[in-house]
Each structure stands twice: as C-alpha cells, then as structure tokens.
mmCIF file of C-alpha atoms in Angstrom:
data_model
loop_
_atom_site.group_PDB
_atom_site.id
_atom_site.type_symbol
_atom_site.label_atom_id
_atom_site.label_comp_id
_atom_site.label_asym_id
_atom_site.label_seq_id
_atom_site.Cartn_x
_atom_site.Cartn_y
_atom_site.Cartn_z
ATOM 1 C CA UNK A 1 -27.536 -58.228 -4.296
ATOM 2 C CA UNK A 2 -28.094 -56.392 -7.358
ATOM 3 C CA UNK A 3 -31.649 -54.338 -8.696
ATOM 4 C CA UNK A 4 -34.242 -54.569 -11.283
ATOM 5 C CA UNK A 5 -35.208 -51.621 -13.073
ATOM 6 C CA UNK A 6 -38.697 -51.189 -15.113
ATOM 7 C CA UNK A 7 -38.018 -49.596 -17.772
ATOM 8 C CA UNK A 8 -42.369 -48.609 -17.999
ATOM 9 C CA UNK A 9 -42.318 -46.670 -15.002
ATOM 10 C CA UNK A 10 -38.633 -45.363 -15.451
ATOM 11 C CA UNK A 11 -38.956 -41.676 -17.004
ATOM 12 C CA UNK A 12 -35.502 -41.223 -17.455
ATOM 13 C CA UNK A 13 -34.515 -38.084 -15.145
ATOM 14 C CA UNK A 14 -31.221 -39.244 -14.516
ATOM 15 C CA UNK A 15 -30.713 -39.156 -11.338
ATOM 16 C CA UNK A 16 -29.819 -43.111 -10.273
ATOM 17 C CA UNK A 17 -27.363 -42.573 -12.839
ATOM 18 C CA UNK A 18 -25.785 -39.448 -11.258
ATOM 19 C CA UNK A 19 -25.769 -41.014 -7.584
ATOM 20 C CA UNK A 20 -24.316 -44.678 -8.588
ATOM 21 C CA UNK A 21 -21.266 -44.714 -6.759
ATOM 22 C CA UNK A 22 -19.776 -47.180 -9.260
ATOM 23 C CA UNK A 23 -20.948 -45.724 -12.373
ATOM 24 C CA UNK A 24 -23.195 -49.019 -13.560
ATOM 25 C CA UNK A 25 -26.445 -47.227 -14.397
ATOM 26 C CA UNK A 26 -26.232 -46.092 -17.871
ATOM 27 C CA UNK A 27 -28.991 -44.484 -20.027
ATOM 28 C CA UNK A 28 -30.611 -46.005 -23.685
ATOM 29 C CA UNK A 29 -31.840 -44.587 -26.482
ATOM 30 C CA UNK A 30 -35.063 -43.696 -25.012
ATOM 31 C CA UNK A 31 -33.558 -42.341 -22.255
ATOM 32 C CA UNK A 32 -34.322 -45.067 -19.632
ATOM 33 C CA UNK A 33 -32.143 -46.298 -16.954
ATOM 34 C CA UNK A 34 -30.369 -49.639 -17.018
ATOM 35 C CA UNK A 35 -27.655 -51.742 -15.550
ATOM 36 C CA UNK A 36 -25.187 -53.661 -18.001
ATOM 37 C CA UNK A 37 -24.096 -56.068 -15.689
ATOM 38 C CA UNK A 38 -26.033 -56.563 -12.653
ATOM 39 C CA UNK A 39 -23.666 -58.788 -10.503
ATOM 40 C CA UNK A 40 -21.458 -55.723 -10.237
ATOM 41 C CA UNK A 41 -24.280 -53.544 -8.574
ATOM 42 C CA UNK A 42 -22.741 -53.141 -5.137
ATOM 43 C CA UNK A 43 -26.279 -53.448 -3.330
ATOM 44 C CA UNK A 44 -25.469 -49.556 -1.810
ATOM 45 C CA UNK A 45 -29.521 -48.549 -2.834
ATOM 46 C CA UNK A 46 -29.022 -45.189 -3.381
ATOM 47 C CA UNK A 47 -30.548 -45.416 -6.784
ATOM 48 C CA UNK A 48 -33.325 -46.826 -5.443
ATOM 49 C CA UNK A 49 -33.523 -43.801 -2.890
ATOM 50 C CA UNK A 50 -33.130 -41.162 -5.544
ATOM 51 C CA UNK A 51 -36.022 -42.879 -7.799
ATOM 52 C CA UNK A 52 -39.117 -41.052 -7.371
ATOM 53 C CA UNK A 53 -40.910 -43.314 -9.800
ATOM 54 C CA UNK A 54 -40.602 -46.845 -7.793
ATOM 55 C CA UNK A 55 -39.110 -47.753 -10.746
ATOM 56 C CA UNK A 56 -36.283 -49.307 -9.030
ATOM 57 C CA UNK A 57 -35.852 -52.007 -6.865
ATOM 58 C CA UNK A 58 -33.543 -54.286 -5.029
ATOM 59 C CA UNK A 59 -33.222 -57.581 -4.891
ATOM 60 C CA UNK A 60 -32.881 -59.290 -1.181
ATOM 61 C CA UNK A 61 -30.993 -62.473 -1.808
ATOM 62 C CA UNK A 62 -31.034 -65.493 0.847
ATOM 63 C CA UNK A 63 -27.608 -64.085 2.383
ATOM 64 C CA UNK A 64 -29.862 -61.477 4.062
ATOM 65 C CA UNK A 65 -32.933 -63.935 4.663
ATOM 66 C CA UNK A 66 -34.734 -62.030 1.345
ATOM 67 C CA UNK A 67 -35.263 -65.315 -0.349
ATOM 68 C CA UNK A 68 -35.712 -63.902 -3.861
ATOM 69 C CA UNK A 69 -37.531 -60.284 -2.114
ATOM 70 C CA UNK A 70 -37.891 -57.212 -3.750
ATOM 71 C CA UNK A 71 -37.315 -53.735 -1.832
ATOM 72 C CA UNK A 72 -38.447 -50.109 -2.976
ATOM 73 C CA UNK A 73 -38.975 -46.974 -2.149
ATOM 74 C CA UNK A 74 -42.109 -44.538 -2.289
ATOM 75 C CA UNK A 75 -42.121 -41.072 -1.257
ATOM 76 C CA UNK A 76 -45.382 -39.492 -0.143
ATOM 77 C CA UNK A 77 -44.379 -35.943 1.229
ATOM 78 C CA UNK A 78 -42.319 -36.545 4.627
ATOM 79 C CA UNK A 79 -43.211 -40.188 4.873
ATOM 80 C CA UNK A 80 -40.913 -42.847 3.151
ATOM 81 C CA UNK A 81 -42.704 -46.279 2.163
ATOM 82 C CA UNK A 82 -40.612 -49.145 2.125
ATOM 83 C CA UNK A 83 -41.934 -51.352 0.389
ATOM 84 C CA UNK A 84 -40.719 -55.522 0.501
ATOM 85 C CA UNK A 85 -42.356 -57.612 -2.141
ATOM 86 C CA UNK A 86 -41.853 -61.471 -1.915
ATOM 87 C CA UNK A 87 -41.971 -63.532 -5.201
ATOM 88 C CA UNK A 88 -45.660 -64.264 -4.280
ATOM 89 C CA UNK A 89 -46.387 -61.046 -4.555
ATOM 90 C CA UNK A 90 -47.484 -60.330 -0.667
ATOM 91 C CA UNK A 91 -46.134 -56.547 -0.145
ATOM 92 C CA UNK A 92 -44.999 -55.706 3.338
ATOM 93 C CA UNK A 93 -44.360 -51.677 4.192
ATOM 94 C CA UNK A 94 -42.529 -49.731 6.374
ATOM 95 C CA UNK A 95 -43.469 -45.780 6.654
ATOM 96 C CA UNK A 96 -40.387 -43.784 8.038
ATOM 97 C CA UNK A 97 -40.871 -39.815 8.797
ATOM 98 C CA UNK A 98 -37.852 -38.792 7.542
ATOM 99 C CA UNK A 99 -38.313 -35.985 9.534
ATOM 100 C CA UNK A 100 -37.696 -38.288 12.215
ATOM 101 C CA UNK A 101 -35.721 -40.724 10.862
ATOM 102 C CA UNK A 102 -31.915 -39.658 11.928
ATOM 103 C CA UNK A 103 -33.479 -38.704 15.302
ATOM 104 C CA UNK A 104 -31.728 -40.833 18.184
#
C-alpha cells in the first residue's frame, strides 16, 4: 500500500510530514507535500488522518480486496467521512462520530 498526494489541493501546512512515522513525506519548493519513493510508505494512514485538505489518499491494493481503491478522509466538525473511491470513480462513505468512535 502506499498514497497519492495532490499536490492542487495540498496547501502545504506540514503536518503529514510531522506525523510520518518513517520520515517519507518531504516538502518542495512550493511548499507541497510529497513522497520520494512510494513503495516505502508503510500504509500506517496517519498522514491521511492529519490532512484536512483530502489531499491525501491511500491506495487499497488487491491484498486487502481494494482492487486499485482509493481511501480518504474528510472532517466535517465531529463527523469523520471516509471516503473509498474505486478506479471508476463510484465513491462509497463511511461517517464515524469520533465522539463515539473509541466507545466500546
């Protein structure tokens, strides 16, 4: 697994570079977000979490039945939109309460 970022909605704030756990997002001259080498993204998402633009996303391979699938992440407030994206472009979404969401 590995993710796509786009650079147009990316406005370089920095902070899926400060919460890669490997250190692979790295920052160009204008400032925008990027991955050198994308088969050593470990697939963790926590850029994508941190990314208040949707300007990240991650790429569900057939290992996990994602078949080319593209997840990201919308915040609205309390509620999180997952959104999966299949190369058709047919957009299924998830809304999470993350006011509820580490309730068991």
């Amino acid at each position: 697994m590995s993710i796509s970022i786009n650079k147009e909605k990316c406005i370089g704030c920095r902070k899926c570079i400060n919460v890669c756990p490997g250190s692979l997002l790295k920052s160009d001259e204008n400032n925008k977000a990027y991955i050198k080498y994308q088969k050593d993204c470990w697939g963790c998402s926590s850029c994508i979490k941190e990314c208040n633009e949707e300007a990240i996303s991650l790429y569900l391979g057939a290992d996990i039945g994602g078949r080319g699938s593209r997840l990201s992440v919308k915040y609205e407030g309390d509620i999180i939109h997952w959104n999966i994206e299949n190369p058709q472009g047919k957009i299924k979404t998830i809304d999470v309460n993350s006011k509820d969401s580490n309730k068991y």
